[in-house]
mmCIF file of C-alpha atoms in Angstrom:
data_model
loop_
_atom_site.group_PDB
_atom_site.id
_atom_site.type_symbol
_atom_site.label_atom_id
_atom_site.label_comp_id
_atom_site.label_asym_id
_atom_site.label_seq_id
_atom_site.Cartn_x
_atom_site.Cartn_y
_atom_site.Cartn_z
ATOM 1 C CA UNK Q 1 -12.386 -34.738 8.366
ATOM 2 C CA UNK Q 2 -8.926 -35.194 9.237
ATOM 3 C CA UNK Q 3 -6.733 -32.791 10.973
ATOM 4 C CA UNK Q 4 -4.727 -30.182 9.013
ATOM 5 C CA UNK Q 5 -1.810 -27.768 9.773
ATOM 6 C CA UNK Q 6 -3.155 -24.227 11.548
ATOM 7 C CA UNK Q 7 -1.679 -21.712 8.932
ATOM 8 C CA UNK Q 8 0.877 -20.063 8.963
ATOM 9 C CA UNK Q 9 1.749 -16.171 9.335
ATOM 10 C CA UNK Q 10 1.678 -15.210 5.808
ATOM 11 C CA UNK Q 11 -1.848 -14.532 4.232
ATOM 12 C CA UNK Q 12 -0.953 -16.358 1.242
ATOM 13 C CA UNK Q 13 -0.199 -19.605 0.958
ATOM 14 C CA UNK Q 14 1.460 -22.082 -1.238
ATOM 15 C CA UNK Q 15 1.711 -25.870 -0.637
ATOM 16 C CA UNK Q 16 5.077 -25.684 0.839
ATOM 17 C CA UNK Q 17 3.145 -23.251 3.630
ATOM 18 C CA UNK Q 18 0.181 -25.313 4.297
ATOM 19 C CA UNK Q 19 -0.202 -28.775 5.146
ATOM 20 C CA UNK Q 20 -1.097 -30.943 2.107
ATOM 21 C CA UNK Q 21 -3.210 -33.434 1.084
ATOM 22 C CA UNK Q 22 -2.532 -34.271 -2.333
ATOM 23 C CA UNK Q 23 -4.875 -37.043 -4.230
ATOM 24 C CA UNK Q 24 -2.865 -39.565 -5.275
ATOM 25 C CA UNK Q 25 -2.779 -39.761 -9.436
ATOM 26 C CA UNK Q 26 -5.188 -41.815 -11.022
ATOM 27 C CA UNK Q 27 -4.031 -45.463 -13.107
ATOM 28 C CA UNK Q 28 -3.273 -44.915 -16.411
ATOM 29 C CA UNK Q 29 -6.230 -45.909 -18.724
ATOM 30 C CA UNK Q 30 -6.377 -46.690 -22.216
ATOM 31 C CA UNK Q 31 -8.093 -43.929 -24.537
ATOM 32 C CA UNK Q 32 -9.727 -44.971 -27.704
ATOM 33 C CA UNK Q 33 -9.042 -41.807 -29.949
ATOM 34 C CA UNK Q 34 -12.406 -40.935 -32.019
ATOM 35 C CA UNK Q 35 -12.171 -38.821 -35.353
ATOM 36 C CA UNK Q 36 -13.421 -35.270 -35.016
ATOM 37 C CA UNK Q 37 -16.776 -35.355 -36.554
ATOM 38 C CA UNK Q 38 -16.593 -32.260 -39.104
ATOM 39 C CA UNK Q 39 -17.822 -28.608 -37.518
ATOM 40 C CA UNK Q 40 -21.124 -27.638 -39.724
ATOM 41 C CA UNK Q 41 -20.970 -24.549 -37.778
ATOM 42 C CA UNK Q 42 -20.524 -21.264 -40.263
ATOM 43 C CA UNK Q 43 -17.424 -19.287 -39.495
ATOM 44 C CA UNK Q 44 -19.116 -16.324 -37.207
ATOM 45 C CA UNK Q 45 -18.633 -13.160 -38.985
ATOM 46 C CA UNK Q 46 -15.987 -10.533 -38.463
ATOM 47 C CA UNK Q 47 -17.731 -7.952 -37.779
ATOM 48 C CA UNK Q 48 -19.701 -9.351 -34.569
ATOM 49 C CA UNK Q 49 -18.860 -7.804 -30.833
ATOM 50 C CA UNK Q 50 -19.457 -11.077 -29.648
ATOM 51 C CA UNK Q 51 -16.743 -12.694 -30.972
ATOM 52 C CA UNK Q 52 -14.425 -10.477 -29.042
ATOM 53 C CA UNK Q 53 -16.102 -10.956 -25.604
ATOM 54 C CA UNK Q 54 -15.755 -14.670 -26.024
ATOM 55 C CA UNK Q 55 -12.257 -14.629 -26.874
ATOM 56 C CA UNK Q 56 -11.275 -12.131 -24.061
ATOM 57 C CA UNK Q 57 -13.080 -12.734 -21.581
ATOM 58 C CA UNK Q 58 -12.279 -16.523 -20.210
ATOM 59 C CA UNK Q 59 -14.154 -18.212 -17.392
ATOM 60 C CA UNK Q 60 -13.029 -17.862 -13.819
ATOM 61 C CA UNK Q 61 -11.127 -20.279 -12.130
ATOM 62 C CA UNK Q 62 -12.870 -19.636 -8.860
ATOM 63 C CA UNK Q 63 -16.225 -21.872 -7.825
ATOM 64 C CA UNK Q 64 -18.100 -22.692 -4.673
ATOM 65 C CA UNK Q 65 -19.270 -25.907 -3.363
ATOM 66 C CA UNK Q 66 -22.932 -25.245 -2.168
ATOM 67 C CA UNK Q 67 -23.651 -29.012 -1.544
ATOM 68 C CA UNK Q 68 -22.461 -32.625 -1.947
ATOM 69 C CA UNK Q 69 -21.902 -32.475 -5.741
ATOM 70 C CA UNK Q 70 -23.483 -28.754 -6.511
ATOM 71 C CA UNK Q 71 -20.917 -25.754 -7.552
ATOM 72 C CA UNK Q 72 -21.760 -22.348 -7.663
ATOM 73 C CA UNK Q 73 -19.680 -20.021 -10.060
ATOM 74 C CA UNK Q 74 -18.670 -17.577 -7.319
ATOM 75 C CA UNK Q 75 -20.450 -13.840 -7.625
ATOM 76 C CA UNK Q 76 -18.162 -10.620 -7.045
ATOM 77 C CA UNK Q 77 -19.185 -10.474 -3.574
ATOM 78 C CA UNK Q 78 -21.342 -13.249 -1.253
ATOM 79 C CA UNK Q 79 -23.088 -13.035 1.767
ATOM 80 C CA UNK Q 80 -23.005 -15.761 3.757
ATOM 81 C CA UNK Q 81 -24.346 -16.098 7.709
ATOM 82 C CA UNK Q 82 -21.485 -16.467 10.533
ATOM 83 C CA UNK Q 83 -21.280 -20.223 11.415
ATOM 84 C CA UNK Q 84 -21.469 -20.917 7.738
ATOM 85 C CA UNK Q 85 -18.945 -23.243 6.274
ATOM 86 C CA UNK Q 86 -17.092 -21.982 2.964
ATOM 87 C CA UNK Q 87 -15.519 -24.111 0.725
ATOM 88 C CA UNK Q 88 -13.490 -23.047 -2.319
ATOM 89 C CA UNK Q 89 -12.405 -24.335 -5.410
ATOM 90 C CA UNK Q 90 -9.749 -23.128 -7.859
ATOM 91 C CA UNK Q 91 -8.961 -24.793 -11.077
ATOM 92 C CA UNK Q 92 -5.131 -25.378 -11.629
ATOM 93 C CA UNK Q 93 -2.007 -27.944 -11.237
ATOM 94 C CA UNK Q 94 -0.616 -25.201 -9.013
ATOM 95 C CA UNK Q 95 -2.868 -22.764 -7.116
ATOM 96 C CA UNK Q 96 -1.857 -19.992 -4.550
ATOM 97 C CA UNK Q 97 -4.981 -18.482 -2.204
ATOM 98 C CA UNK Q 98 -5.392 -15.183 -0.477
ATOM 99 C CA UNK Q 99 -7.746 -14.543 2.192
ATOM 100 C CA UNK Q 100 -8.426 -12.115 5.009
ATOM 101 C CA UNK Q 101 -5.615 -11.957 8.046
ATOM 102 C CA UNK Q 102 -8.120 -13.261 10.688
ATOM 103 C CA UNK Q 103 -7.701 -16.599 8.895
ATOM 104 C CA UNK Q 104 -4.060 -16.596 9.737
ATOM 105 C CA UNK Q 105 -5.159 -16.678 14.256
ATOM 106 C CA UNK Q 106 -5.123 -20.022 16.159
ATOM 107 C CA UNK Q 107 -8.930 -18.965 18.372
ATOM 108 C CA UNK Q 108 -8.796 -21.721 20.752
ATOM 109 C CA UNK Q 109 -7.660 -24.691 19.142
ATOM 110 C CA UNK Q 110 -10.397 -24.536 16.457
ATOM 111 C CA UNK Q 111 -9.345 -24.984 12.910
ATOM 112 C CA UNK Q 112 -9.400 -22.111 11.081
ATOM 113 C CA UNK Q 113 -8.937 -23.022 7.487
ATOM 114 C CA UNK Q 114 -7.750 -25.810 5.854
ATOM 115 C CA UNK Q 115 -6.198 -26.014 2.392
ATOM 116 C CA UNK Q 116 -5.835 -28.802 -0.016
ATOM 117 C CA UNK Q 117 -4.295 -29.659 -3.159
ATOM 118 C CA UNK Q 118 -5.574 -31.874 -5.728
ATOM 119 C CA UNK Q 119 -4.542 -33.057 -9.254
ATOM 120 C CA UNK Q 120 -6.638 -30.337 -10.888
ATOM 121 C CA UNK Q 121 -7.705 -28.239 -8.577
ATOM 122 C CA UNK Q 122 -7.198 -26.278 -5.129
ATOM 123 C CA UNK Q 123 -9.870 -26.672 -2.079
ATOM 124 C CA UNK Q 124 -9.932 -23.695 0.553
ATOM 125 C CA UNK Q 125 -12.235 -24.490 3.256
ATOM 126 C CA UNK Q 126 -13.241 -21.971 6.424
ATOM 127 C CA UNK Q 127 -15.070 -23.737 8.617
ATOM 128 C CA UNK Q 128 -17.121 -22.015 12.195
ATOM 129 C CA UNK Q 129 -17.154 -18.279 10.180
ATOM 130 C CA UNK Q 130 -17.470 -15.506 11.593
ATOM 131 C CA UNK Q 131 -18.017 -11.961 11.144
ATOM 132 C CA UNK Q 132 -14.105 -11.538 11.085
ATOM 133 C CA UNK Q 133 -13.448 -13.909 8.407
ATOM 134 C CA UNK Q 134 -15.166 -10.806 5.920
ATOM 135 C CA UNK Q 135 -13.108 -9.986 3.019
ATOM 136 C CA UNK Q 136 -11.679 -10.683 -0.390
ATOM 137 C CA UNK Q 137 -10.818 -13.982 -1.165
ATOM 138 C CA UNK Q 138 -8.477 -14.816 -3.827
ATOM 139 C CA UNK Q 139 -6.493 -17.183 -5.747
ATOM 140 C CA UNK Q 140 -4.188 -17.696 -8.952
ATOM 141 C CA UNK Q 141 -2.824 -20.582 -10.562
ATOM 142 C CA UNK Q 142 0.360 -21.122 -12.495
ATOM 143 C CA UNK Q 143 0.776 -22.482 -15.749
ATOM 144 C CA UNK Q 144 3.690 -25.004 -15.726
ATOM 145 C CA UNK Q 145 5.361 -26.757 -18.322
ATOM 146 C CA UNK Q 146 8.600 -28.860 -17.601
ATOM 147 C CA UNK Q 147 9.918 -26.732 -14.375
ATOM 148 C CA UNK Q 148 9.345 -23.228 -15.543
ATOM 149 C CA UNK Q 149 6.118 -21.830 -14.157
ATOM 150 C CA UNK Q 150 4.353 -18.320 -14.579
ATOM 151 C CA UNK Q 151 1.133 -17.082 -13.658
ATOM 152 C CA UNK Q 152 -1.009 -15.027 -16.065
ATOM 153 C CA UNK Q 153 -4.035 -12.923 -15.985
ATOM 154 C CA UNK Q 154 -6.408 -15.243 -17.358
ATOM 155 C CA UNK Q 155 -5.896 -17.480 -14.102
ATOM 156 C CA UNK Q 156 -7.003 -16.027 -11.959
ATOM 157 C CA UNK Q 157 -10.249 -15.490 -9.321
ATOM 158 C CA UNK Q 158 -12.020 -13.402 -6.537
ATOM 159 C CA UNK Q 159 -14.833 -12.636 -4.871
ATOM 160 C CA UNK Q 160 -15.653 -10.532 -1.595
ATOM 161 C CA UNK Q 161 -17.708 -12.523 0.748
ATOM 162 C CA UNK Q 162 -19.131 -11.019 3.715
ATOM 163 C CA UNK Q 163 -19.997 -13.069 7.253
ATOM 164 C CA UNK Q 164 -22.880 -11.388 8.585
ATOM 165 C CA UNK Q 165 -23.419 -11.781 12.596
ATOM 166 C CA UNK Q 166 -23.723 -9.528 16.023
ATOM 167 C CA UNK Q 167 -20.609 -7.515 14.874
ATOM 168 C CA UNK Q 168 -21.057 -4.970 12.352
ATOM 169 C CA UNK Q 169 -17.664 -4.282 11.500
ATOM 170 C CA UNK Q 170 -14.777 -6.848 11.475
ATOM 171 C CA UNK Q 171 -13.327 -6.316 14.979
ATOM 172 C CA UNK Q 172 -9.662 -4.706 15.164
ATOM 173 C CA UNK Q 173 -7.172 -5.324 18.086
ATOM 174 C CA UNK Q 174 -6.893 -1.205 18.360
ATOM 175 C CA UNK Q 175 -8.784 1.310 20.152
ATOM 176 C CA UNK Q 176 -7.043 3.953 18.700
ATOM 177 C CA UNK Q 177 -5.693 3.424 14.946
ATOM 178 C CA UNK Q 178 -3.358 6.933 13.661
ATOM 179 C CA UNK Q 179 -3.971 7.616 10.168
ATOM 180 C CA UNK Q 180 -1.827 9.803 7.978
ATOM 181 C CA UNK Q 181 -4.049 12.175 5.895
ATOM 182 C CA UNK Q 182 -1.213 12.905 2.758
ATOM 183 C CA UNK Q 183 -2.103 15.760 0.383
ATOM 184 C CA UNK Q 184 -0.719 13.600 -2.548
ATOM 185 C CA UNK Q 185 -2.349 10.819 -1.492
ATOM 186 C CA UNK Q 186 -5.883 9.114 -0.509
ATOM 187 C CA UNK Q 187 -6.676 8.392 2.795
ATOM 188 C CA UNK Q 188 -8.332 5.493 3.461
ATOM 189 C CA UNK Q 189 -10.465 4.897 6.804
ATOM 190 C CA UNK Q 190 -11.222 0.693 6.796
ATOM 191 C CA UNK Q 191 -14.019 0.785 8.973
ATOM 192 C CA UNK Q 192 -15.280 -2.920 7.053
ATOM 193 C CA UNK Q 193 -18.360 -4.031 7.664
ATOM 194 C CA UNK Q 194 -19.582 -7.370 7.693
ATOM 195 C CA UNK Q 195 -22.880 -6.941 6.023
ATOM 196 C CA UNK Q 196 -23.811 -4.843 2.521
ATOM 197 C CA UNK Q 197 -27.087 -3.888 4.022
ATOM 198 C CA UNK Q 198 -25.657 -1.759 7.071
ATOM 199 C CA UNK Q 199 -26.340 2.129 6.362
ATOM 200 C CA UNK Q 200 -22.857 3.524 7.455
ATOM 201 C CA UNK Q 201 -22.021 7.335 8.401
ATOM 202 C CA UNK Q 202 -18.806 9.030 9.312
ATOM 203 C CA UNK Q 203 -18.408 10.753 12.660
ATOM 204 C CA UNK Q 204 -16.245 13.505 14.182
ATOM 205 C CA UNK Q 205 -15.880 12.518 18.250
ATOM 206 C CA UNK Q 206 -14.683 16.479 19.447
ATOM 207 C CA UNK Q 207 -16.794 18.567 18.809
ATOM 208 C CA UNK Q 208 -19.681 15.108 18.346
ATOM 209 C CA UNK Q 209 -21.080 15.657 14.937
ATOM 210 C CA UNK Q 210 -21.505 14.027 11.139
ATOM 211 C CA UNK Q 211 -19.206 14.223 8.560
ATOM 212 C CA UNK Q 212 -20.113 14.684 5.081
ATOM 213 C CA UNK Q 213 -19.820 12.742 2.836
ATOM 214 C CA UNK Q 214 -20.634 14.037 -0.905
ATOM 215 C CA UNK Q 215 -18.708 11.097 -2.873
ATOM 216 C CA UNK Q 216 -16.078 13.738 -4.588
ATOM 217 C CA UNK Q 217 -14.050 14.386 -1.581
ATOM 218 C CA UNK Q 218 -15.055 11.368 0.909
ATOM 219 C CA UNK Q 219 -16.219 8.418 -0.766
ATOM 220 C CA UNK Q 220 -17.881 5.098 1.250
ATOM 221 C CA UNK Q 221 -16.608 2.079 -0.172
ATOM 222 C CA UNK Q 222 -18.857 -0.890 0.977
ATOM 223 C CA UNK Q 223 -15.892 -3.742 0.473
ATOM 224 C CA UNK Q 224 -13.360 -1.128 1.730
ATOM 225 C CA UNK Q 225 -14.750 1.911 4.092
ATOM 226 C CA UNK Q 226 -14.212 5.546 3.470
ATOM 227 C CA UNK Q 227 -11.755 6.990 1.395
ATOM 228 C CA UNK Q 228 -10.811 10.250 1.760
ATOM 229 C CA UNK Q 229 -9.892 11.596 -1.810
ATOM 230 C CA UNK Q 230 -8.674 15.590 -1.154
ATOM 231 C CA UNK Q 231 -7.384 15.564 2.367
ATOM 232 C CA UNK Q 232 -7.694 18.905 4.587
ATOM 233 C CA UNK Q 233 -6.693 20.227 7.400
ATOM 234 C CA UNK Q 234 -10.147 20.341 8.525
ATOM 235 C CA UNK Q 235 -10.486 16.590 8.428
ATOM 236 C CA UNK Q 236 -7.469 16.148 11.494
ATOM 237 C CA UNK Q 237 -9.132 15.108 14.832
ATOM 238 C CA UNK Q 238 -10.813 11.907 15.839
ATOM 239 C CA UNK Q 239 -13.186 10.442 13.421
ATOM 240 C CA UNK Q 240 -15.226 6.884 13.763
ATOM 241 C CA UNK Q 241 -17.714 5.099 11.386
ATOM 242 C CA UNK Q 242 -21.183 4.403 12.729
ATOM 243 C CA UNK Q 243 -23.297 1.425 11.077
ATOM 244 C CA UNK Q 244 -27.074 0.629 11.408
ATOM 245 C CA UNK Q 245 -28.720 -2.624 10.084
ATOM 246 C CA UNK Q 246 -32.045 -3.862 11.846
ATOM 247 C CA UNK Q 247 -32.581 -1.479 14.643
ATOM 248 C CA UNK Q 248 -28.994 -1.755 16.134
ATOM 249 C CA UNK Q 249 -26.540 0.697 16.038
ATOM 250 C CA UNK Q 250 -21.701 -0.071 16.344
ATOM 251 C CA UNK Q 251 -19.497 2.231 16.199
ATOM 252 C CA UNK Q 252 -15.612 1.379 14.394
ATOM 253 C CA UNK Q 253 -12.666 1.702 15.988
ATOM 254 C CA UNK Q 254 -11.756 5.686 16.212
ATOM 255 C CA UNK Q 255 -9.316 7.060 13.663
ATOM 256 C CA UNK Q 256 -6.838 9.686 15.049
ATOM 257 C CA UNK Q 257 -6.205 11.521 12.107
ATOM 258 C CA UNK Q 258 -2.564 13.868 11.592
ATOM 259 C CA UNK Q 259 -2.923 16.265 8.556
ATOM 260 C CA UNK Q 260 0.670 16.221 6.885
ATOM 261 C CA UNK Q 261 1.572 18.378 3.464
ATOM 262 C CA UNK Q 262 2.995 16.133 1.659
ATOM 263 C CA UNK Q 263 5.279 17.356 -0.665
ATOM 264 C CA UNK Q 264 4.544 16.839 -4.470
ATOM 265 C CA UNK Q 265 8.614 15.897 -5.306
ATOM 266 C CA UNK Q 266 11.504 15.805 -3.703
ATOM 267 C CA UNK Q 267 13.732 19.337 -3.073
ATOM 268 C CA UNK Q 268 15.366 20.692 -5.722
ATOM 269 C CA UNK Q 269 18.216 22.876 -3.672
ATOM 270 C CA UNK Q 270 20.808 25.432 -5.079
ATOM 271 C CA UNK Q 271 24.056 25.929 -3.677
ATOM 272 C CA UNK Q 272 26.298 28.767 -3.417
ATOM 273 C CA UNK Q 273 29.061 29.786 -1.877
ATOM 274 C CA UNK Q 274 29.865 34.016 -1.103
ATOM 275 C CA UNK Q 275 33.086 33.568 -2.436
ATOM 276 C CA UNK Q 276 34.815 30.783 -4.826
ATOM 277 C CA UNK Q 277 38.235 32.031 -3.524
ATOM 278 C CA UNK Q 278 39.198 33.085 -0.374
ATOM 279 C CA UNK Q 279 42.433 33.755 1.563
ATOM 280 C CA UNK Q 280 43.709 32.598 4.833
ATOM 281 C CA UNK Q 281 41.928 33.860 7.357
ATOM 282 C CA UNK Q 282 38.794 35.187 5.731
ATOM 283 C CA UNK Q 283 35.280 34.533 6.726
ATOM 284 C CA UNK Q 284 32.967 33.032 3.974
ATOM 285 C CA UNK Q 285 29.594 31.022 3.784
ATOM 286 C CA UNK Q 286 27.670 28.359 1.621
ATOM 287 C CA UNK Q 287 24.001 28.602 1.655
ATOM 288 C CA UNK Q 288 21.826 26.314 0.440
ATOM 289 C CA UNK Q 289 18.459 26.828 -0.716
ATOM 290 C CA UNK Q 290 14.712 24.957 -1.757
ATOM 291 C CA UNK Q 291 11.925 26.601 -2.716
ATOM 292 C CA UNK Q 292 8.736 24.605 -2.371
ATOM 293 C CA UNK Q 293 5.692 24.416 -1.139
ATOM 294 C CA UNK Q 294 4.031 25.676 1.781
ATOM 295 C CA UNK Q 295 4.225 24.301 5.165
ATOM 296 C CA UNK Q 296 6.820 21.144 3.693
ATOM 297 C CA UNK Q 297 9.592 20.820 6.603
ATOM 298 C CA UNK Q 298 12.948 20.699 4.378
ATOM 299 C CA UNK Q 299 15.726 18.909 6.339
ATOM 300 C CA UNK Q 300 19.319 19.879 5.980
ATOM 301 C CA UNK Q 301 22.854 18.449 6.511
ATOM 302 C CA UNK Q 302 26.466 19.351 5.184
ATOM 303 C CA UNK Q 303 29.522 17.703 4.119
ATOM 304 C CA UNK Q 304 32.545 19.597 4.389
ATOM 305 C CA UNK Q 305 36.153 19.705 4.147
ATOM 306 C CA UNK Q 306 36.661 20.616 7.575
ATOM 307 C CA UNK Q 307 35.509 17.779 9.222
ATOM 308 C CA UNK Q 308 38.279 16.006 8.703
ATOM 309 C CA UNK Q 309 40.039 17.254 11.402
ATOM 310 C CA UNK Q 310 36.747 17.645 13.553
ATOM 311 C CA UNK Q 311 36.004 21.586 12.963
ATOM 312 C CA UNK Q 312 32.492 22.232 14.232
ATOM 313 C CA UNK Q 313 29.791 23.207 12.163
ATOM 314 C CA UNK Q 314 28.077 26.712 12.451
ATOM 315 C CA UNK Q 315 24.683 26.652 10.097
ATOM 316 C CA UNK Q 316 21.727 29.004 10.709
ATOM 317 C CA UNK Q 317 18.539 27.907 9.287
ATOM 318 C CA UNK Q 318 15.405 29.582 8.101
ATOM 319 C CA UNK Q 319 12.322 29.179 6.403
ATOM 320 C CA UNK Q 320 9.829 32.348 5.242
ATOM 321 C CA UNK Q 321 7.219 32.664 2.159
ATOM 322 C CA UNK Q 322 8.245 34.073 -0.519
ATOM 323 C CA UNK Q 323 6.515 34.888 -4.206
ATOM 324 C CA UNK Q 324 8.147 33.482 -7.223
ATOM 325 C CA UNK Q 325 6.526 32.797 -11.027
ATOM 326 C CA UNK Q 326 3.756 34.412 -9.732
ATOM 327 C CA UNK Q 327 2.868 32.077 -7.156
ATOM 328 C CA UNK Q 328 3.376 32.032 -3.533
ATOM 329 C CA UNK Q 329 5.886 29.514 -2.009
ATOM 330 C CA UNK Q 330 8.289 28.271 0.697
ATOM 331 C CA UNK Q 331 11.946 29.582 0.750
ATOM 332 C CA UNK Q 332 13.880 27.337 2.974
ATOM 333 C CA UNK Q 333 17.968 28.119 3.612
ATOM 334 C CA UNK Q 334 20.532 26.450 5.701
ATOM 335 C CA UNK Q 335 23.799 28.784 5.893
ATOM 336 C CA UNK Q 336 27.222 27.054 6.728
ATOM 337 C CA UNK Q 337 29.646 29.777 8.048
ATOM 338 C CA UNK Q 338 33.520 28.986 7.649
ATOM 339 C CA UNK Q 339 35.275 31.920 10.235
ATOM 340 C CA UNK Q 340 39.026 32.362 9.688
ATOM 341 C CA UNK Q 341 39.860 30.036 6.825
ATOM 342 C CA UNK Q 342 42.600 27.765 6.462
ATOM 343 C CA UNK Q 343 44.395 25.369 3.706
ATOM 344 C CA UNK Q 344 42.071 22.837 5.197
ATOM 345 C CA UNK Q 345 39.105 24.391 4.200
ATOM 346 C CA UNK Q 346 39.748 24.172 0.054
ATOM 347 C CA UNK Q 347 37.019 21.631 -1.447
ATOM 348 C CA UNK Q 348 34.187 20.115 -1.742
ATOM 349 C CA UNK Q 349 31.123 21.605 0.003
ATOM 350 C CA UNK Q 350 28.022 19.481 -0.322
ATOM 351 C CA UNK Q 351 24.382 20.339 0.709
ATOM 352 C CA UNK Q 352 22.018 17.735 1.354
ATOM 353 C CA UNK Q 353 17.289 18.545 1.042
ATOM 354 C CA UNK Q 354 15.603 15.831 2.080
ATOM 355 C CA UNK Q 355 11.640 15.696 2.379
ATOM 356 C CA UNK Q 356 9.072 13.582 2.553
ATOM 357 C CA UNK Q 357 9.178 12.884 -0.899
ATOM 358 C CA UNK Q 358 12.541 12.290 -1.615
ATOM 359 C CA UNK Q 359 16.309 13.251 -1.062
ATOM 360 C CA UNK Q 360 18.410 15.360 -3.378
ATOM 361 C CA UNK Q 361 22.493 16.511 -3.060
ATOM 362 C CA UNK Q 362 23.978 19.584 -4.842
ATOM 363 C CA UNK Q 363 27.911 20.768 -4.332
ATOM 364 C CA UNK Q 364 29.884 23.553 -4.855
ATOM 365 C CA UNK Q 365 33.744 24.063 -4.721
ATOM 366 C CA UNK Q 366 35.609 26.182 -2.931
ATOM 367 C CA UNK Q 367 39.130 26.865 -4.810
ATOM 368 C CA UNK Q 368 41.929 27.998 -2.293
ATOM 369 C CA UNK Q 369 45.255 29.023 -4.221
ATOM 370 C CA UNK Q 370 45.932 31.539 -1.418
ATOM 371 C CA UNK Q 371 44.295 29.293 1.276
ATOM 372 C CA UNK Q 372 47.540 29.627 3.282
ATOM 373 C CA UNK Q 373 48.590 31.301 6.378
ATOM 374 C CA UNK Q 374 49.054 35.362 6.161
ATOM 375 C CA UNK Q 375 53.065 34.605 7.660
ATOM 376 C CA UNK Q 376 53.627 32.532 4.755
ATOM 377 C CA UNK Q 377 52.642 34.536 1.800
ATOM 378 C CA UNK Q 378 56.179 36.956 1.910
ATOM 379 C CA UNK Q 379 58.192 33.367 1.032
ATOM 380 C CA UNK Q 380 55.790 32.966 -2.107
#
């Protein structure tokens, strides 16, 4: 076959990304238009199920090429050998194909993948697999007419295919891999493995021992790994998959996983100052304040009037637990202390709660009709 482009960096590609080869459009032939011979068929009735599958559920777009000649309507997932070649076939004018990111690698010269575009159709072909090249493989088409284009659902096709081989999982470049474990969010471990038949179990490396794995909290995913649905504190630490298939035994690459309460919104502060008016000369103080959840790290900043003319900031911070509405939560305050006021000091005082989850602002004003110096007020 002749040679084609190595791909490039992006995962999905497009024409303009890959190197072409386009078959040339066939001559123009004559067509001899037949009547319609009349449809005998009776009208199905209304009240069949069947009906409504047909219409809703189109055929995929997405076929393999076993042999010279023989197509295969592609299953949800495939196993195929390492060393296998793949070959691909997506109906459409214009196609677009996703596959797994060790596709994307120049190994030694060898050529990876090569993509082609036809009249009809799309051709993705992996030649030399190997365990790595596991994964989803995708593509869409878009429906053009004139030089407007748009993709729609019907169009669409995929199928997981794994490579079995030596390697058990589908190597990673990382020893080590940190993994946030989010309270508002599942965490996923993608320890993939290259065969449907391995029998996998979670590990903990300190202290050595099995994980659980009941299918409520920690589900295994065989196209994915295991997802951690209710994160706890108790699952931080180093954790690694193990796989068994035929006597032999691989562990994944070790997942250092940092517990971190995620908050469920962003703060919602209150601002106050201990006095809307002040004189000249008086001490006074804004404090700002969240209450939230447990263990959620509120960050603080200020905008005041005084640094316009560069007056340092003096804010004590504190967080305790405190019980409001019955339930038992966080009470974070930052405190901005203004000592011996001046004119300067009239305005706009703005307190800034950002989390996690989000950033919110709240002001307050300061008024200052007798913001003026103590030697002045006699002349009033």
């Amino acid at each position: 076959a002749p040679a084609a482009a190595l791909l490039s960096n992006a995962s999905s590609l497009s024409a303009a990304e890959c190197q072409e080869k386009e078959k040339p459009p066939k001559a123009t032939e004559k067509k001899v238009t037949k009547e319609p011979k009349p449809n005998k068929l009776k009208p199905p009735k209304a009240t069949g199920e069947k009906l409504h599958q047909a219409v809703h559920q189109p055929a995929s777009i997405l076929t393999r090429v076993v042999t010279r000649g023989q197509f295969q309507k592609v299953p949800d997932s495939l196993t195929l050998k390492a060393g296998d070649t793949l070959e691909l076939r997506c109906r459409g004018r214009s196609v677009r194909w996703r596959f797994p990111a060790y596709l994307k690698d120049e190994d030694e010269g060898r050529l990876r993948c090569v993509i082609k575009h036809f009249e009809r159709h799309s051709q993705l072909l992996v030649v030399n697999s190997r365990a790595a090249d596991t994964g989803e493989y995708s593509c869409w088409s878009f429906q053009c007419r004139d030089s407007e284009c748009q993709d729609g659902e019907d169009r669409t096709g995929k199928a997981f295919i794994f490579f079995t081989g030596q390697e058990l999982f589908v190597p990673t470049e990382d020893y080590y891999e940190v993994v946030q474990l989010r309270t508002n969010h599942p965490t996923l471990l993608p320890c993939q493995v290259t065969s449907p038949l391995a029998k996998v179990t979670l590990h903990r490396e300190f202290p050595p021992e099995e994980v659980a794995v009941d299918g409520i909290d920690i589900l295994y995913d065989v196209k994915r790994g295991f997802v951690i649905h209710r994160p706890r504190p108790s699952y931080a630490g180093s954790l690694f998959c193990m796989a068994s298939l035929a006597g032999v035994r691989q562990i994944s690459t070790k997942y250092m996983l940092i517990y971190i309460n995620y908050p469920s919104s962003a703060p919602k502060p209150t601002v106050s100052a201990s006095a809307t008016t002040v004189r000249a000369g008086e001490n006074f103080n804004v404090t700002c304040t969240v209450f939230g959840e447990p263990e959620v790290a509120i960050d603080f900043t200020w905008e005041y009037p005084g640094q316009q003319i560069g007056r340092p900031p003096y804010i004590r911070e504190r967080a305790d637990l405190a019980r409001q509405g019955g339930q038992v939560q966080q009470e974070s305050e930052s405190i901005l202390y203004i000592d011996e006021a001046r004119a300067i000091d009239e305005g706009l005082y703005t307190c800034t709660a950002m989390n996690l989850q989000g950033t919110t602002t709240v002001s307050t004003r300061v008024q200052g009709p007798n913001l003026l110096p103590f030697s002045l007020l006699p002349f009033l």
